Amino acid sequence: MLGRLTTVFACALTVAGLLAPTPAVAQSTDTVDVRLLAFNDFRGNLTPPDGSSGVIEQVDGSPVPAGGATYLAAYVGQLRSQATNSLLYSVGDSWGPSALESSLFHGEPVVEMLNSIGVNASGIGNLELDGGFSELQRLQRGGCHPVDGCTFDTTYDGASFPMLAANLTLANGSPATLPFNVDFVEGIPVGVIGVLPRDAGQFIAADRATGLTFGDELTAIDRTADLLDFFGVKAITVLLHKGDESGPGGPDTCNLTTSAARTIAEKASPKVDVIFTAAGNRQYNCTVADPMGAPRAFMQGASNGRGVSVVDINIDRDSRDVLRDRTSSFNQIVTRDITPDPTVSALVDRATEKASAITSRQIGQITADIVRDESRTGESPLGNLVADSHLAASRSAGADVALTNAGGLRGDLNVISTSPVPGSVSFGEIFAVQPFGNQLQVLTMTGAQLDSVLEQQFRPPADGPAAREILAPSANLRYRISNSAPLGAKVSGLTIDGIPVDPAAAYRVAVNQYLADGGDNFAGFTTGTDRTDAGKDVDALVDYVTANSPIEPPATDRIACGDCY
């Protein structure tokens, strides 16, 4: 298949005259200005996100409400109007498990929104694959959902932009998607490469990643950049769905706390001029040196539609290459004080109205915000609440304890919300917390296996100091951790219902299917036996909130730690 793709593209470029030799010439005074725009991790947030997911730090460090499709579209329109030439990219995770206004209709309203604002190409993130590869193909090409049919409109025409992943292959080794796209700006080709993280399979339910292989990011970038360069495409951008975390700061700080994406940005082929990243929540604007020492823009906007990354490049007409020393960049915060885009506003209103009968149903009350903010031990009030709900729903399947992953929680429960009564909780808000539609699974594990899984919360610090991922425990599971203890010996004093866990005894552990399949690198759960289905995770939380309202934020005291920072 790669051979066919290469042949087709070569023919197209031959017609365009790009395979003609490019003579070695001095830098021309005849140049073309192009504005590159990118946003990342939109995650189906058609309506403005609530709580901490809907604020962002400004230049002075103060928070401001941000995000929402109508405001994102308005800023994109404004930024494009300021430039003669512009290209707009999504760096992936545009839809997938998200608010009901999107996921109830299988992401189709989001694709329609992206079509409306003129996305030129999109990288593929792990969330685009949450429904499986065949569903990704449907969303790209069009056609009604094979089970639910067309529920948003009477027809679905698909994406008007290509979705890219240069390192995604099928079982037979052939490319699963297009690796790159080329747009022509005043006759000059501008290429873009999409790349998934090589460990993306760890973040997709096992049955939905079957038959897919995720290759090394750097190898894919270099290989595809060489191919584009051979075809005469010299201006090259990468959409890398792998980002770094950053510390506090405004939109244009470069305060990285991890380095996995930066390492790729520094090592990638010098033929690449700009790298936009994703798969993180925070914004940064950095410049790195490529392997030849030339400066290269490396940046990320804030998730949930809260920011747009902007890189202005200058291309020499004769060499067709980017003049790197003339590149400038900034992150535009998507504030909510701009006039909303009318076309996207109408789309969002239609999606909201269609979903409202389900999303507005009130299911309980909370006494205070229940959030994902982590304590020093890695617990969060929301994570503990969800774990308690999973245990309650799984008791009938014999569950003794429950654990859940923080990455599966996508929204907070806030007292001040879209609900008509402060403190009331709607089904839509519950769904936004757990939008993945995971089944709960109850596994039989020995005490030793359970202890081993808890040790897997701590990882070798190959990617900075934040080398732990704490699972939220149900209230009856208690233990102590030590940051200073060696790997494999950080957990001690494990008890269930106040009784020390017997390494040889069998226990029934409730987790979501994603974890049961070894997601987030918790391979220890795959050793569990006698799997029993215990229903949907979102239903468990709905039932728990209904039965126990009003809900107070659970304490984060289930894990003890004497040397946690």
Coordinates of C-alpha atoms in Angstrom, one line a residue:
M1 CA 0.0 0.0 0.0
L2 CA 2.9 2.4 0.8
G3 CA 4.2 1.8 -2.7
R4 CA 0.8 2.7 -4.2
L5 CA 0.6 5.8 -2.1
T6 CA 4.1 6.8 -3.1
T7 CA 3.3 6.3 -6.8
V8 CA 0.1 8.2 -6.7
F9 CA 1.7 11.1 -4.8
A10 CA 4.8 11.1 -7.1
C11 CA 2.5 11.3 -10.2
A12 CA 0.6 14.2 -8.6
L13 CA 3.8 16.1 -7.9
T14 CA 5.2 15.4 -11.3
V15 CA 2.2 17.0 -12.8
A16 CA 2.7 20.0 -10.5
G17 CA 6.3 20.2 -11.6
L18 CA 7.8 19.5 -8.2
L19 CA 10.0 16.7 -9.2
A20 CA 12.1 19.0 -11.4
P21 CA 15.5 19.5 -9.9
T22 CA 15.8 22.4 -7.5
P23 CA 19.0 24.3 -8.4
A24 CA 21.3 25.4 -5.7
V25 CA 20.8 29.1 -5.5
A26 CA 21.5 31.9 -3.1
Q27 CA 18.7 33.0 -0.8
S28 CA 16.1 34.8 -2.8
T29 CA 14.4 38.1 -1.9
D30 CA 11.2 36.7 -3.3
T31 CA 9.5 35.0 -0.3
V32 CA 6.0 33.7 0.7
D33 CA 4.6 34.3 4.2
V34 CA 2.5 31.5 5.7
R35 CA 0.7 31.4 9.0
L36 CA 0.5 27.9 10.5
L37 CA -2.3 27.5 13.1
A38 CA -2.7 24.4 15.3
F39 CA -4.9 23.3 18.2
N40 CA -4.8 20.1 20.2
D41 CA -6.8 17.8 22.4
F42 CA -10.1 19.5 21.7
R43 CA -11.8 16.3 23.0
G44 CA -15.2 17.2 21.7
N45 CA -15.7 20.3 23.9
L46 CA -18.4 21.9 21.8
T47 CA -19.7 23.8 24.8
P48 CA -17.2 25.7 27.0
P49 CA -15.5 23.3 29.5
D50 CA -16.3 23.7 33.2
G51 CA -14.0 24.0 36.2
S52 CA -10.3 23.8 35.9
S53 CA -10.6 22.4 32.4
G54 CA -12.1 25.7 31.3
V55 CA -9.5 28.2 32.6
I56 CA -6.0 29.1 31.5
E57 CA -3.1 31.2 32.7
Q58 CA -2.6 34.6 31.0
V59 CA 0.7 36.4 30.5
D60 CA 0.5 37.8 34.0
G61 CA -0.3 34.4 35.5
S62 CA -3.9 35.2 36.3
P63 CA -6.6 32.7 35.3
V64 CA -9.2 33.5 32.7
P65 CA -12.1 31.4 31.4
A66 CA -11.3 29.9 28.0
G67 CA -12.4 27.3 25.5
G68 CA -15.5 26.3 23.7
A69 CA -16.1 25.6 20.0
T70 CA -17.7 28.9 19.1
Y71 CA -14.9 31.0 20.6
L72 CA -12.2 28.7 19.1
A73 CA -13.8 29.2 15.7
A74 CA -14.0 33.0 16.2
Y75 CA -10.3 33.2 17.1
V76 CA -9.3 30.9 14.2
G77 CA -11.2 33.2 11.9
Q78 CA -9.6 36.3 13.4
L79 CA -6.0 34.8 13.2
R80 CA -6.5 33.7 9.6
S81 CA -7.8 37.1 8.6
Q82 CA -4.6 38.7 9.7
A83 CA -2.5 36.7 7.3
T84 CA -2.5 36.5 3.5
N85 CA -1.9 32.7 3.6
S86 CA -2.7 30.3 6.4
L87 CA -3.0 26.6 7.1
L88 CA -5.0 25.1 10.1
Y89 CA -4.1 21.9 11.8
S90 CA -5.5 19.7 14.6
V91 CA -2.8 17.7 16.4
G92 CA -5.3 15.0 17.4
D93 CA -7.8 13.9 20.1
S94 CA -10.4 16.1 18.5
W95 CA -13.2 13.8 19.5
G96 CA -13.7 10.4 21.1
P97 CA -15.0 10.0 24.6
S98 CA -16.3 13.4 25.5
A99 CA -19.4 15.4 26.4
L100 CA -22.7 14.0 25.2
E101 CA -23.1 16.8 22.7
S102 CA -20.4 15.1 20.8
S103 CA -20.2 11.4 21.8
L104 CA -23.9 10.8 21.7
F105 CA -23.6 11.4 18.0
H106 CA -20.3 9.5 17.6
G107 CA -18.2 12.7 17.2
E108 CA -20.0 13.7 14.0
P109 CA -20.8 17.2 15.2
V110 CA -17.1 17.8 16.0
V111 CA -16.1 16.7 12.5
E112 CA -18.7 19.1 11.1
M113 CA -17.3 21.9 13.2
L114 CA -13.7 21.1 12.0
N115 CA -15.0 21.1 8.4
S116 CA -16.6 24.5 9.1
I117 CA -13.5 26.2 10.4
G118 CA -11.4 24.9 7.5
V119 CA -9.0 22.4 9.0
N120 CA -6.4 21.5 6.4
A121 CA -5.2 18.3 8.1
S122 CA -5.4 16.5 11.4
G123 CA -3.0 14.2 13.2
I124 CA -4.6 11.1 14.7
G125 CA -4.6 10.8 18.5
N126 CA -5.4 7.8 20.6
L127 CA -9.0 9.1 21.2
E128 CA -9.8 9.0 17.5
L129 CA -9.1 5.3 17.7
D130 CA -11.3 4.8 20.8
G131 CA -14.1 3.4 18.6
G132 CA -11.7 1.2 16.7
F133 CA -10.1 1.6 13.3
S134 CA -13.2 0.9 11.2
E135 CA -15.0 3.8 13.1
L136 CA -12.1 6.1 12.3
Q137 CA -12.4 5.2 8.7
R138 CA -16.1 5.9 8.8
L139 CA -15.6 9.3 10.3
Q140 CA -13.0 10.1 7.7
R141 CA -15.0 8.9 4.7
G142 CA -18.6 9.3 5.7
G143 CA -21.6 7.1 6.1
C144 CA -24.0 6.3 8.9
H145 CA -22.9 4.5 12.1
P146 CA -23.3 0.7 11.5
V147 CA -25.4 0.2 14.7
D148 CA -27.1 3.5 15.5
G149 CA -27.4 4.9 12.0
C150 CA -27.3 8.7 11.4
T151 CA -28.5 10.3 14.6
F152 CA -27.2 13.9 14.2
D153 CA -28.2 14.5 10.6
T154 CA -30.0 12.3 8.1
T155 CA -26.7 11.7 6.4
Y156 CA -23.0 12.0 7.3
D157 CA -20.5 13.1 4.7
G158 CA -17.3 12.6 6.6
A159 CA -14.3 14.8 7.1
S160 CA -13.2 17.3 4.4
F161 CA -9.6 17.1 5.7
P162 CA -7.2 14.1 5.8
M163 CA -6.3 12.4 9.0
L164 CA -2.6 11.5 9.3
A165 CA -0.4 9.0 11.1
A166 CA 3.0 8.1 9.6
N167 CA 3.7 5.4 12.2
L168 CA 0.3 3.6 12.2
T169 CA 0.4 0.3 10.2
L170 CA -1.9 -2.7 9.7
A171 CA -1.0 -6.3 10.6
N172 CA 0.4 -6.9 7.2
G173 CA 2.8 -3.9 7.5
S174 CA 1.0 -1.6 5.1
P175 CA 0.1 2.0 6.2
A176 CA -3.2 2.3 7.9
T177 CA -3.7 5.9 7.0
L178 CA -2.0 8.7 5.0
P179 CA 1.3 9.6 6.5
F180 CA 1.4 13.2 5.3
N181 CA -0.5 15.8 3.4
V182 CA 0.7 18.7 1.1
D183 CA -1.0 22.0 0.6
F184 CA 0.1 24.5 -2.1
V185 CA 0.5 28.1 -1.0
E186 CA 1.1 30.5 -4.0
G187 CA 2.5 27.5 -5.8
I188 CA 4.8 26.5 -3.0
P189 CA 4.2 23.0 -1.4
V190 CA 3.9 22.9 2.4
G191 CA 3.9 19.4 3.9
V192 CA 2.6 18.2 7.2
I193 CA 3.3 14.8 8.9
G194 CA 1.1 13.2 11.5
V195 CA 2.6 11.0 14.2
L196 CA 1.1 9.0 17.1
P197 CA 2.9 8.0 20.2
R198 CA 4.5 4.6 19.9
D199 CA 2.8 3.5 23.1
A200 CA -0.6 4.6 21.9
G201 CA -1.8 1.0 22.1
Q202 CA -1.5 1.3 25.9
F203 CA -4.2 4.0 25.9
I204 CA -6.7 2.3 23.7
A205 CA -8.9 -0.6 24.7
A206 CA -7.2 -3.8 23.5
D207 CA -10.2 -4.9 21.4
R208 CA -10.2 -1.6 19.6
A209 CA -6.4 -1.6 18.8
T210 CA -6.4 -5.2 17.4
G211 CA -4.5 -5.4 14.1
L212 CA -2.8 -2.0 14.5
T213 CA 0.9 -1.4 15.1
F214 CA 2.3 1.9 16.4
G215 CA 5.9 2.5 15.2
D216 CA 8.7 4.6 16.6
E217 CA 7.9 8.3 16.3
L218 CA 11.4 9.5 15.4
T219 CA 11.8 6.9 12.7
A220 CA 8.5 7.8 11.1
I221 CA 9.2 11.5 11.1
D222 CA 12.6 11.1 9.6
R223 CA 11.4 8.6 7.0
T224 CA 8.5 10.7 5.9
A225 CA 10.5 13.9 5.9
D226 CA 13.0 12.3 3.5
L227 CA 10.2 11.2 1.3
L228 CA 8.7 14.7 1.2
D229 CA 12.1 16.2 0.5
F230 CA 12.6 13.8 -2.4
F231 CA 9.4 15.0 -3.9
G232 CA 10.5 18.6 -3.6
V233 CA 8.6 19.5 -0.5
K234 CA 11.0 21.5 1.6
A235 CA 8.7 23.3 4.1
I236 CA 7.6 20.6 6.6
T237 CA 5.6 20.6 9.8
V238 CA 5.0 17.7 12.2
L239 CA 1.9 17.1 14.2
L240 CA 3.3 15.0 17.1
H241 CA 0.6 13.6 19.3
K242 CA 3.0 13.4 22.2
G243 CA 3.5 16.4 24.4
D244 CA 5.5 17.4 27.5
E245 CA 4.1 18.7 30.8
S246 CA 5.0 22.2 31.8
G247 CA 5.0 24.2 35.0
P248 CA 3.0 27.3 35.8
G249 CA 3.3 30.2 33.3
G250 CA 1.6 32.2 30.6
P251 CA 0.9 31.1 27.1
D252 CA 4.4 31.6 25.8
T253 CA 6.6 30.3 28.6
C254 CA 8.8 27.3 28.0
N255 CA 8.8 25.7 31.4
L256 CA 8.9 22.0 30.6
T257 CA 8.9 19.4 33.4
T258 CA 9.2 16.4 31.2
S259 CA 11.3 15.8 28.1
A260 CA 9.9 13.0 25.9
A261 CA 8.5 15.3 23.2
R262 CA 11.4 17.7 23.4
T263 CA 13.9 14.9 22.8
I264 CA 12.0 14.0 19.6
A265 CA 11.9 17.7 18.6
E266 CA 15.7 18.0 19.1
K267 CA 16.5 14.8 17.3
A268 CA 14.1 14.8 14.4
S269 CA 15.3 15.4 10.8
P270 CA 16.6 18.9 10.2
K271 CA 14.3 18.9 7.2
V272 CA 11.4 19.5 9.6
D273 CA 10.8 23.2 10.3
V274 CA 8.0 23.3 12.9
I275 CA 6.7 20.8 15.5
F276 CA 3.3 21.1 17.1
T277 CA 2.6 18.7 20.0
A278 CA -0.4 17.4 21.8
A279 CA -1.6 14.8 24.5
G280 CA -1.1 17.3 27.3
N281 CA -3.2 19.9 29.1
R282 CA -0.9 22.8 29.4
Q283 CA 0.5 25.3 26.9
Y284 CA 4.2 26.1 26.0
N285 CA 6.1 27.9 23.3
C286 CA 9.7 26.7 22.9
T287 CA 12.5 26.9 20.4
V288 CA 14.9 24.0 20.1
A289 CA 18.0 23.4 18.0
D290 CA 17.6 20.7 15.3
P291 CA 20.5 18.2 14.7
M292 CA 22.2 20.8 12.5
G293 CA 21.9 23.5 15.1
A294 CA 19.2 25.5 13.4
P295 CA 16.3 26.9 15.5
R296 CA 13.0 25.1 15.3
A297 CA 9.6 26.1 16.7
F298 CA 8.3 23.5 19.2
M299 CA 5.0 24.3 20.9
Q300 CA 1.6 23.3 22.2
G301 CA -1.6 25.0 22.9
A302 CA -3.8 24.3 25.9
S303 CA -6.3 21.4 25.7
N304 CA -10.1 21.6 25.4
G305 CA -10.0 24.4 22.8
R306 CA -8.5 26.9 25.2
G307 CA -5.6 27.9 22.9
V308 CA -4.4 28.2 19.3
S309 CA -0.7 27.9 18.5
V310 CA 0.5 30.2 15.8
V311 CA 3.7 30.0 13.8
D312 CA 4.5 32.5 11.1
I313 CA 7.0 31.2 8.6
N314 CA 8.7 32.8 5.6
I315 CA 9.4 30.5 2.6
D316 CA 12.0 31.3 -0.1
R317 CA 10.4 30.9 -3.5
D318 CA 13.5 29.5 -5.2
S319 CA 14.6 27.0 -2.6
R320 CA 11.0 26.3 -1.3
D321 CA 12.4 26.1 2.2
V322 CA 11.6 27.9 5.4
L323 CA 13.9 30.7 6.4
R324 CA 14.1 29.7 10.0
D325 CA 15.7 32.9 11.3
R326 CA 12.5 34.7 10.3
T327 CA 10.1 32.4 12.1
S328 CA 8.0 33.8 14.9
S329 CA 5.4 32.1 17.2
F330 CA 2.9 32.7 20.0
N331 CA 0.0 30.9 21.7
Q332 CA -3.3 32.7 21.4
I333 CA -5.6 32.2 24.5
V334 CA -9.2 31.4 23.4
T335 CA -11.0 33.8 25.8
R336 CA -14.8 34.0 25.9
D337 CA -15.0 37.8 25.4
I338 CA -14.9 37.5 21.6
T339 CA -18.0 37.5 19.4
P340 CA -18.8 33.8 18.9
D341 CA -18.7 32.4 15.4
P342 CA -22.3 32.3 14.1
T343 CA -22.0 29.2 12.0
V344 CA -20.4 27.1 14.7
S345 CA -22.8 28.6 17.3
A346 CA -25.8 27.3 15.3
L347 CA -24.1 23.9 15.1
V348 CA -23.4 23.7 18.8
D349 CA -27.0 24.8 19.6
R350 CA -28.3 22.1 17.4
A351 CA -26.1 19.4 19.1
T352 CA -27.0 20.7 22.5
E353 CA -30.7 20.7 21.8
K354 CA -30.6 17.2 20.4
A355 CA -28.8 15.9 23.5
S356 CA -30.6 18.0 26.1
A357 CA -33.3 15.4 26.9
I358 CA -30.6 13.1 28.1
T359 CA -27.9 15.5 29.4
S360 CA -30.3 17.6 31.5
R361 CA -31.8 14.8 33.6
Q362 CA -31.0 15.5 37.2
I363 CA -29.6 12.5 39.1
G364 CA -28.5 13.9 42.5
Q365 CA -26.7 16.6 44.4
I366 CA -23.2 17.5 45.7
T367 CA -22.3 19.7 48.6
A368 CA -19.1 21.1 47.1
D369 CA -16.9 20.8 44.1
I370 CA -15.6 17.3 43.6
V371 CA -12.4 17.6 41.5
R372 CA -9.5 15.7 40.0
D373 CA -6.9 17.8 41.7
E374 CA -4.4 15.4 43.3
S375 CA -3.2 15.4 46.9
R376 CA 0.4 14.7 47.8
T377 CA -0.3 11.0 47.7
G378 CA -1.8 11.1 44.2
E379 CA -5.4 10.7 45.3
S380 CA -8.2 13.0 44.2
P381 CA -11.7 13.5 45.7
L382 CA -13.2 12.7 42.3
G383 CA -11.1 9.6 41.8
N384 CA -12.1 8.3 45.2
L385 CA -15.7 8.9 44.6
V386 CA -15.6 7.0 41.3
A387 CA -13.7 4.1 42.9
D388 CA -16.4 3.9 45.6
S389 CA -19.1 3.9 43.0
H390 CA -17.4 1.1 41.0
L391 CA -17.1 -1.0 44.2
A392 CA -20.8 -0.5 45.0
A393 CA -21.9 -1.5 41.5
S394 CA -19.6 -4.5 41.5
R395 CA -20.5 -6.0 44.9
S396 CA -23.0 -8.2 43.2
A397 CA -20.2 -9.7 41.2
G398 CA -18.3 -10.4 44.4
A399 CA -15.9 -7.4 44.3
D400 CA -13.9 -6.8 47.5
V401 CA -12.2 -3.6 46.4
A402 CA -12.1 -1.3 43.4
L403 CA -9.4 0.8 41.7
T404 CA -9.7 3.3 38.8
N405 CA -7.2 5.3 36.8
A406 CA -7.0 9.1 36.9
G407 CA -6.7 9.3 33.1
G408 CA -10.2 7.9 32.7
L409 CA -11.7 11.0 34.5
R410 CA -12.3 13.8 32.0
G411 CA -14.3 16.4 34.0
D412 CA -15.0 17.6 37.5
L413 CA -18.3 17.8 39.3
N414 CA -18.9 21.5 40.1
V415 CA -21.5 23.1 42.3
I416 CA -21.6 26.1 39.9
S417 CA -22.5 24.5 36.6
T418 CA -25.0 24.4 33.9
S419 CA -27.5 22.7 36.2
P420 CA -30.5 24.8 37.1
V421 CA -30.0 24.4 40.9
P422 CA -26.5 24.9 42.3
G423 CA -25.3 21.6 43.6
S424 CA -27.6 19.5 41.4
V425 CA -25.8 17.1 39.2
S426 CA -27.1 16.2 35.7
F427 CA -26.5 13.0 33.7
G428 CA -24.5 15.1 31.2
E429 CA -22.1 16.2 34.0
I430 CA -21.7 12.6 35.2
F431 CA -21.1 11.4 31.6
A432 CA -18.5 14.1 31.1
V433 CA -16.5 12.6 34.1
Q434 CA -16.5 9.1 32.5
P435 CA -17.1 9.4 28.8
F436 CA -15.3 6.3 27.6
G437 CA -18.2 3.9 28.1
N438 CA -16.0 1.3 29.8
Q439 CA -17.4 -1.9 31.2
L440 CA -16.6 -2.7 34.8
Q441 CA -14.7 -6.0 35.2
V442 CA -14.3 -8.0 38.4
L443 CA -11.1 -10.1 38.5
T444 CA -9.7 -12.6 40.9
M445 CA -6.2 -11.7 42.0
T446 CA -4.0 -13.0 44.8
G447 CA -2.9 -10.5 47.5
A448 CA 0.6 -10.8 46.0
Q449 CA -0.7 -9.9 42.5
L450 CA -2.7 -6.9 43.9
D451 CA 0.4 -5.7 45.7
S452 CA 2.4 -6.1 42.4
V453 CA -0.1 -4.0 40.5
L454 CA 0.1 -1.2 43.1
E455 CA 3.9 -1.3 42.7
Q456 CA 3.3 -0.6 39.0
Q457 CA 2.1 2.8 40.0
F458 CA 5.7 3.8 40.2
R459 CA 7.8 3.9 37.0
P460 CA 11.5 4.4 36.4
P461 CA 12.1 8.1 36.1
A462 CA 13.1 8.1 32.5
D463 CA 10.9 11.0 31.7
G464 CA 11.4 13.5 34.5
P465 CA 10.5 13.4 38.2
A466 CA 6.7 12.7 37.7
A467 CA 7.2 9.0 37.5
R468 CA 4.1 7.7 39.3
E469 CA 0.5 7.2 38.3
I470 CA -1.7 6.5 41.4
L471 CA -4.8 4.5 41.0
A472 CA -7.8 5.8 43.0
P473 CA -8.7 3.2 45.6
S474 CA -12.1 2.4 47.1
A475 CA -12.5 3.6 50.7
N476 CA -11.9 0.1 52.2
L477 CA -8.5 -0.3 50.5
R478 CA -5.7 1.3 52.5
Y479 CA -1.9 1.2 52.3
R480 CA 1.3 3.3 52.8
I481 CA 3.7 4.5 50.1
S482 CA 7.3 5.6 50.3
N483 CA 8.7 7.8 47.6
S484 CA 12.3 7.1 48.8
A485 CA 11.9 3.3 48.8
P486 CA 13.3 1.5 45.8
L487 CA 11.1 0.5 42.9
G488 CA 9.2 -2.7 43.7
A489 CA 9.2 -1.9 47.4
K490 CA 7.2 1.4 47.7
V491 CA 3.9 -0.1 48.9
S492 CA 3.4 -1.5 52.4
G493 CA 0.7 -2.1 55.0
L494 CA -1.9 -3.1 52.5
T495 CA -5.3 -3.8 54.1
I496 CA -8.9 -4.4 52.9
D497 CA -11.7 -3.6 55.4
G498 CA -9.0 -3.1 58.0
I499 CA -7.6 -6.6 57.6
P500 CA -4.0 -7.1 56.3
V501 CA -4.0 -8.6 52.8
D502 CA -2.8 -12.2 52.7
P503 CA -0.4 -12.6 49.7
A504 CA -1.7 -16.1 49.1
A505 CA -5.4 -15.4 49.5
A506 CA -7.8 -14.6 46.6
Y507 CA -9.5 -11.3 46.3
R508 CA -12.0 -9.9 43.8
V509 CA -10.9 -6.6 42.3
A510 CA -13.1 -4.3 40.3
V511 CA -11.5 -2.2 37.5
N512 CA -12.7 -0.8 34.2
Q513 CA -12.1 -2.9 31.1
Y514 CA -9.3 -0.6 30.0
L515 CA -7.3 -1.4 33.1
A516 CA -8.3 -5.0 33.0
D517 CA -6.7 -5.2 29.5
G518 CA -3.4 -3.7 30.9
G519 CA -4.0 -0.1 29.9
D520 CA -1.8 2.7 31.2
N521 CA 1.0 0.1 31.6
F522 CA -0.8 -1.8 34.4
A523 CA 0.1 -5.2 33.0
G524 CA -0.5 -6.8 36.4
F525 CA -4.3 -6.7 35.9
T526 CA -4.0 -9.1 32.9
T527 CA -2.9 -11.8 35.4
G528 CA -6.4 -11.6 37.0
T529 CA -8.8 -14.5 36.3
D530 CA -12.5 -15.3 36.3
R531 CA -13.5 -12.0 34.7
T532 CA -17.1 -11.0 35.4
D533 CA -18.9 -8.1 33.8
A534 CA -20.4 -5.6 36.3
G535 CA -22.1 -3.1 33.9
K536 CA -21.0 0.3 32.6
D537 CA -18.8 2.6 34.7
V538 CA -21.0 5.7 34.0
D539 CA -24.1 3.8 35.2
A540 CA -22.2 2.9 38.4
L541 CA -21.5 6.6 39.2
V542 CA -25.1 7.6 38.3
D543 CA -26.6 5.0 40.6
Y544 CA -24.1 5.9 43.4
V545 CA -24.8 9.6 43.3
T546 CA -28.5 9.0 43.2
A547 CA -28.5 6.6 46.1
N548 CA -26.2 8.7 48.3
S549 CA -27.1 12.3 47.6
P550 CA -26.1 14.8 48.8
I551 CA -22.6 13.7 48.1
E552 CA -19.7 15.3 50.0
P553 CA -16.2 15.3 48.5
P554 CA -14.4 12.2 49.7
A555 CA -11.3 12.7 51.9
T556 CA -8.0 11.9 50.3
D557 CA -6.7 9.8 53.2
R558 CA -6.8 6.3 51.8
I559 CA -3.1 6.3 51.1
A560 CA -0.6 7.2 53.8
C561 CA 2.9 8.7 53.0
G562 CA 5.6 9.9 55.2
D563 CA 8.0 11.3 52.6
C564 CA 5.6 12.5 49.8
Y565 CA 6.2 16.1 48.6

